mmCIF file of C-alpha atoms in Angstrom:
data_model
loop_
_atom_site.group_PDB
_atom_site.id
_atom_site.type_symbol
_atom_site.label_atom_id
_atom_site.label_comp_id
_atom_site.label_asym_id
_atom_site.label_seq_id
_atom_site.Cartn_x
_atom_site.Cartn_y
_atom_site.Cartn_z
ATOM 1 C CA UNK A 1 -27.084 5.802 1.296
ATOM 2 C CA UNK A 2 -26.129 2.174 1.908
ATOM 3 C CA UNK A 3 -22.356 2.508 2.102
ATOM 4 C CA UNK A 4 -20.086 3.572 4.940
ATOM 5 C CA UNK A 5 -19.518 7.288 5.509
ATOM 6 C CA UNK A 6 -16.651 8.546 3.354
ATOM 7 C CA UNK A 7 -16.923 5.843 0.713
ATOM 8 C CA UNK A 8 -17.478 6.728 -2.939
ATOM 9 C CA UNK A 9 -19.343 3.439 -3.459
ATOM 10 C CA UNK A 10 -18.642 0.165 -5.236
ATOM 11 C CA UNK A 11 -17.936 -0.432 -8.917
ATOM 12 C CA UNK A 12 -21.051 -0.919 -11.101
ATOM 13 C CA UNK A 13 -22.049 -4.515 -11.890
ATOM 14 C CA UNK A 14 -20.515 -4.429 -15.366
ATOM 15 C CA UNK A 15 -17.072 -3.330 -14.084
ATOM 16 C CA UNK A 16 -14.246 -4.846 -12.104
ATOM 17 C CA UNK A 17 -12.108 -2.718 -9.814
ATOM 18 C CA UNK A 18 -8.642 -3.149 -8.363
ATOM 19 C CA UNK A 19 -6.297 -0.901 -6.388
ATOM 20 C CA UNK A 20 -2.676 -1.279 -7.463
ATOM 21 C CA UNK A 21 0.612 -0.128 -5.959
ATOM 22 C CA UNK A 22 3.652 1.393 -7.699
ATOM 23 C CA UNK A 23 4.920 -2.100 -8.579
ATOM 24 C CA UNK A 24 1.505 -2.853 -10.156
ATOM 25 C CA UNK A 25 0.648 -5.406 -7.474
ATOM 26 C CA UNK A 26 -2.850 -5.458 -5.995
ATOM 27 C CA UNK A 27 -3.057 -3.578 -2.694
ATOM 28 C CA UNK A 28 -4.414 -5.179 0.450
ATOM 29 C CA UNK A 29 -7.616 -3.690 1.939
ATOM 30 C CA UNK A 30 -6.966 -0.276 3.457
ATOM 31 C CA UNK A 31 -3.731 0.308 1.509
ATOM 32 C CA UNK A 32 -3.708 3.318 -0.810
ATOM 33 C CA UNK A 33 -2.867 2.787 -4.459
ATOM 34 C CA UNK A 34 -4.189 3.716 -7.902
ATOM 35 C CA UNK A 35 -7.843 2.877 -8.511
ATOM 36 C CA UNK A 36 -8.181 0.887 -11.757
ATOM 37 C CA UNK A 37 -11.192 -0.436 -13.669
ATOM 38 C CA UNK A 38 -12.051 -2.727 -16.549
ATOM 39 C CA UNK A 39 -15.278 -4.158 -17.982
ATOM 40 C CA UNK A 40 -16.357 -7.566 -16.697
ATOM 41 C CA UNK A 41 -16.288 -8.696 -20.318
ATOM 42 C CA UNK A 42 -13.205 -7.726 -22.295
ATOM 43 C CA UNK A 43 -10.777 -4.867 -21.960
ATOM 44 C CA UNK A 44 -11.395 -1.122 -21.614
ATOM 45 C CA UNK A 45 -11.808 0.917 -24.799
ATOM 46 C CA UNK A 46 -8.608 2.511 -26.103
ATOM 47 C CA UNK A 47 -7.558 5.922 -24.854
ATOM 48 C CA UNK A 48 -5.927 8.372 -27.261
ATOM 49 C CA UNK A 49 -3.756 11.272 -26.105
ATOM 50 C CA UNK A 50 -2.866 13.683 -28.904
ATOM 51 C CA UNK A 51 0.554 12.810 -30.338
ATOM 52 C CA UNK A 52 1.428 10.757 -27.241
ATOM 53 C CA UNK A 53 1.064 7.027 -27.956
ATOM 54 C CA UNK A 54 3.105 6.064 -24.879
ATOM 55 C CA UNK A 55 0.688 7.857 -22.550
ATOM 56 C CA UNK A 56 -2.248 6.332 -24.437
ATOM 57 C CA UNK A 57 -0.904 2.814 -23.938
ATOM 58 C CA UNK A 58 -0.044 3.438 -20.273
ATOM 59 C CA UNK A 59 -3.604 4.561 -19.493
ATOM 60 C CA UNK A 60 -4.986 1.090 -20.289
ATOM 61 C CA UNK A 61 -1.911 -0.986 -19.478
ATOM 62 C CA UNK A 62 -2.534 -4.743 -19.018
ATOM 63 C CA UNK A 63 -6.225 -4.260 -19.697
ATOM 64 C CA UNK A 64 -6.894 -1.967 -16.719
ATOM 65 C CA UNK A 65 -8.050 1.628 -17.092
ATOM 66 C CA UNK A 66 -5.700 3.635 -14.854
ATOM 67 C CA UNK A 67 -7.873 6.345 -13.319
ATOM 68 C CA UNK A 68 -5.108 8.556 -11.936
ATOM 69 C CA UNK A 69 -7.014 8.571 -8.645
ATOM 70 C CA UNK A 70 -5.418 7.283 -5.464
ATOM 71 C CA UNK A 71 -7.602 5.512 -2.941
ATOM 72 C CA UNK A 72 -8.274 2.194 -1.259
ATOM 73 C CA UNK A 73 -10.886 -0.512 -0.830
ATOM 74 C CA UNK A 74 -12.042 -1.891 2.491
ATOM 75 C CA UNK A 75 -12.538 -5.602 3.171
ATOM 76 C CA UNK A 76 -16.111 -5.403 1.860
ATOM 77 C CA UNK A 77 -15.068 -3.797 -1.418
ATOM 78 C CA UNK A 78 -16.197 -0.226 -0.693
ATOM 79 C CA UNK A 79 -13.983 2.342 -2.403
ATOM 80 C CA UNK A 80 -12.508 5.457 -0.783
ATOM 81 C CA UNK A 81 -10.946 8.331 -2.715
ATOM 82 C CA UNK A 82 -7.744 9.861 -1.286
ATOM 83 C CA UNK A 83 -6.339 12.287 -3.871
ATOM 84 C CA UNK A 84 -5.268 12.713 -7.468
ATOM 85 C CA UNK A 85 -1.940 11.096 -8.223
ATOM 86 C CA UNK A 86 0.634 13.810 -8.834
ATOM 87 C CA UNK A 87 -1.169 16.263 -6.575
ATOM 88 C CA UNK A 88 0.251 14.811 -3.401
ATOM 89 C CA UNK A 89 3.535 14.372 -1.542
ATOM 90 C CA UNK A 90 4.681 10.983 -0.299
ATOM 91 C CA UNK A 91 6.170 11.094 3.210
ATOM 92 C CA UNK A 92 6.731 8.225 5.627
ATOM 93 C CA UNK A 93 4.672 5.937 3.414
ATOM 94 C CA UNK A 94 1.651 8.269 3.355
ATOM 95 C CA UNK A 95 0.347 10.366 0.465
ATOM 96 C CA UNK A 96 -0.267 13.879 1.762
ATOM 97 C CA UNK A 97 -2.439 16.393 -0.095
ATOM 98 C CA UNK A 98 -0.515 19.607 -0.750
ATOM 99 C CA UNK A 99 -3.753 21.364 -1.734
ATOM 100 C CA UNK A 100 -5.370 20.551 1.596
ATOM 101 C CA UNK A 101 -2.431 21.988 3.530
ATOM 102 C CA UNK A 102 -2.398 25.105 1.340
ATOM 103 C CA UNK A 103 -6.111 25.659 1.934
ATOM 104 C CA UNK A 104 -5.687 25.506 5.708
ATOM 105 C CA UNK A 105 -2.680 27.828 5.807
ATOM 106 C CA UNK A 106 -4.290 30.285 3.383
ATOM 107 C CA UNK A 107 -7.120 30.713 5.871
ATOM 108 C CA UNK A 108 -4.831 32.273 8.476
ATOM 109 C CA UNK A 109 -5.353 36.032 8.671
ATOM 110 C CA UNK A 110 -1.662 36.926 8.449
ATOM 111 C CA UNK A 111 -0.987 34.811 5.346
ATOM 112 C CA UNK A 112 -0.941 36.632 2.003
ATOM 113 C CA UNK A 113 0.140 33.688 -0.155
ATOM 114 C CA UNK A 114 1.204 30.066 0.296
ATOM 115 C CA UNK A 115 2.587 27.223 -1.777
ATOM 116 C CA UNK A 116 3.214 23.730 -0.408
ATOM 117 C CA UNK A 117 5.758 21.495 -2.124
ATOM 118 C CA UNK A 118 7.822 18.369 -1.589
ATOM 119 C CA UNK A 119 11.565 18.542 -1.007
ATOM 120 C CA UNK A 120 13.783 15.475 -1.311
ATOM 121 C CA UNK A 121 16.439 15.346 1.408
ATOM 122 C CA UNK A 122 19.269 12.886 2.144
ATOM 123 C CA UNK A 123 17.177 11.517 5.020
ATOM 124 C CA UNK A 124 14.275 10.508 2.769
ATOM 125 C CA UNK A 125 13.765 7.077 1.266
ATOM 126 C CA UNK A 126 13.691 7.039 -2.548
ATOM 127 C CA UNK A 127 10.468 8.584 -3.831
ATOM 128 C CA UNK A 128 9.656 10.257 -0.528
ATOM 129 C CA UNK A 129 9.945 13.936 0.374
ATOM 130 C CA UNK A 130 9.602 16.381 3.212
ATOM 131 C CA UNK A 131 6.774 18.914 3.121
ATOM 132 C CA UNK A 132 7.666 22.604 2.859
ATOM 133 C CA UNK A 133 5.082 25.355 3.213
ATOM 134 C CA UNK A 134 6.356 28.517 1.543
ATOM 135 C CA UNK A 135 4.484 31.435 3.094
ATOM 136 C CA UNK A 136 4.225 35.153 2.339
ATOM 137 C CA UNK A 137 3.049 37.265 5.284
ATOM 138 C CA UNK A 138 0.789 40.272 4.771
ATOM 139 C CA UNK A 139 2.732 43.533 5.031
ATOM 140 C CA UNK A 140 2.364 44.988 8.514
ATOM 141 C CA UNK A 141 1.299 41.632 10.019
ATOM 142 C CA UNK A 142 3.308 39.342 12.278
ATOM 143 C CA UNK A 143 3.257 35.554 12.051
ATOM 144 C CA UNK A 144 4.774 33.036 14.471
ATOM 145 C CA UNK A 145 5.757 29.993 12.363
ATOM 146 C CA UNK A 146 4.702 27.728 15.222
ATOM 147 C CA UNK A 147 1.113 28.841 14.694
ATOM 148 C CA UNK A 148 1.152 27.267 11.225
ATOM 149 C CA UNK A 149 2.276 23.892 12.557
ATOM 150 C CA UNK A 150 -0.245 24.054 15.416
ATOM 151 C CA UNK A 151 -3.075 25.069 13.093
ATOM 152 C CA UNK A 152 -2.414 22.227 10.625
ATOM 153 C CA UNK A 153 -2.070 19.683 13.439
ATOM 154 C CA UNK A 154 -5.410 20.706 14.928
ATOM 155 C CA UNK A 155 -7.290 20.981 11.639
ATOM 156 C CA UNK A 156 -5.992 18.181 9.403
ATOM 157 C CA UNK A 157 -3.975 15.882 11.669
ATOM 158 C CA UNK A 158 -0.345 15.155 12.413
ATOM 159 C CA UNK A 159 0.245 13.297 9.134
ATOM 160 C CA UNK A 160 -0.399 16.506 7.176
ATOM 161 C CA UNK A 161 1.696 18.897 9.236
ATOM 162 C CA UNK A 162 4.476 20.496 7.133
ATOM 163 C CA UNK A 163 8.028 19.575 7.999
ATOM 164 C CA UNK A 164 9.215 23.131 7.439
ATOM 165 C CA UNK A 165 7.770 26.617 7.039
ATOM 166 C CA UNK A 166 9.678 28.803 4.567
ATOM 167 C CA UNK A 167 8.994 32.528 4.951
ATOM 168 C CA UNK A 168 9.615 34.437 1.720
ATOM 169 C CA UNK A 169 8.868 37.915 0.372
ATOM 170 C CA UNK A 170 7.041 36.444 -2.614
ATOM 171 C CA UNK A 171 6.358 33.110 -4.270
ATOM 172 C CA UNK A 172 7.870 33.062 -7.779
ATOM 173 C CA UNK A 173 5.224 32.296 -10.398
ATOM 174 C CA UNK A 174 4.827 31.895 -14.121
ATOM 175 C CA UNK A 175 2.805 34.299 -16.249
ATOM 176 C CA UNK A 176 -0.203 32.029 -15.659
ATOM 177 C CA UNK A 177 0.264 32.296 -11.863
ATOM 178 C CA UNK A 178 1.643 28.782 -11.401
ATOM 179 C CA UNK A 179 4.146 28.628 -8.493
ATOM 180 C CA UNK A 180 7.699 27.752 -9.533
ATOM 181 C CA UNK A 181 9.117 25.333 -7.028
ATOM 182 C CA UNK A 182 12.650 25.346 -8.372
ATOM 183 C CA UNK A 183 13.095 28.977 -7.382
ATOM 184 C CA UNK A 184 11.875 28.261 -3.859
ATOM 185 C CA UNK A 185 14.436 25.456 -3.626
ATOM 186 C CA UNK A 186 17.079 27.849 -4.919
ATOM 187 C CA UNK A 187 16.167 30.293 -2.152
ATOM 188 C CA UNK A 188 16.858 27.556 0.402
ATOM 189 C CA UNK A 189 20.226 26.817 -1.153
ATOM 190 C CA UNK A 190 21.187 30.500 -1.186
ATOM 191 C CA UNK A 191 19.913 31.240 2.314
ATOM 192 C CA UNK A 192 17.261 33.719 1.172
ATOM 193 C CA UNK A 193 14.184 33.961 3.350
ATOM 194 C CA UNK A 194 13.867 32.083 6.629
ATOM 195 C CA UNK A 195 13.219 28.404 7.319
ATOM 196 C CA UNK A 196 11.649 27.003 10.504
ATOM 197 C CA UNK A 197 11.067 23.486 11.819
ATOM 198 C CA UNK A 198 8.080 22.186 13.791
ATOM 199 C CA UNK A 199 9.415 23.591 17.062
ATOM 200 C CA UNK A 200 9.489 27.083 15.563
ATOM 201 C CA UNK A 201 13.290 27.074 15.579
ATOM 202 C CA UNK A 202 15.219 28.577 12.676
ATOM 203 C CA UNK A 203 16.930 26.030 10.432
ATOM 204 C CA UNK A 204 20.457 27.087 9.507
ATOM 205 C CA UNK A 205 21.186 24.336 6.994
ATOM 206 C CA UNK A 206 19.479 23.612 3.700
ATOM 207 C CA UNK A 207 17.605 20.348 4.336
ATOM 208 C CA UNK A 208 18.290 19.295 0.744
ATOM 209 C CA UNK A 209 21.927 18.951 1.765
ATOM 210 C CA UNK A 210 23.743 22.151 0.818
ATOM 211 C CA UNK A 211 24.964 24.475 3.518
ATOM 212 C CA UNK A 212 23.475 27.949 3.464
#
């Protein structure tokens, strides 16, 4: 109860904490990076992934336990969790939670299914992507794509608004119900389904670069 609202606390007395960027440099206060820990005395215990020594070594690289959590520290050392690394999309320097966007869109009455994914386009800097919300509309329902953009903007802020809404008949999935992004990208390339930008206007060109 002593920390600021939203903080997950400070590291325990026997641990050191650092937040590191993609170049493994320490982040300034307020800058999101990977949260890393190590004991005050010595290095973290070894981590062993089954038949994957490279992953094992990477988890405790340079004596820091790499948590896989993205977050930041404020100037007083309080930690804030942002998201799991790998479960987000980087756009305009921000890490955006795909799961959070999916949860908001899924709550709309006309939406039967949704999958949010990142799409690299020629306009993006290396490592960054645009956000596409692939949406299936309930049979017999109507959905104005602009309502999705407006809903996300009002509920989770402008930084988490999708770049595009992709209306499809179904979201391709594996046998274990995991969405298959490559098929959604293929639909864009082949002009199947409909794609809309934030103004609600139809997009007639595949944003990844290939003409429909």
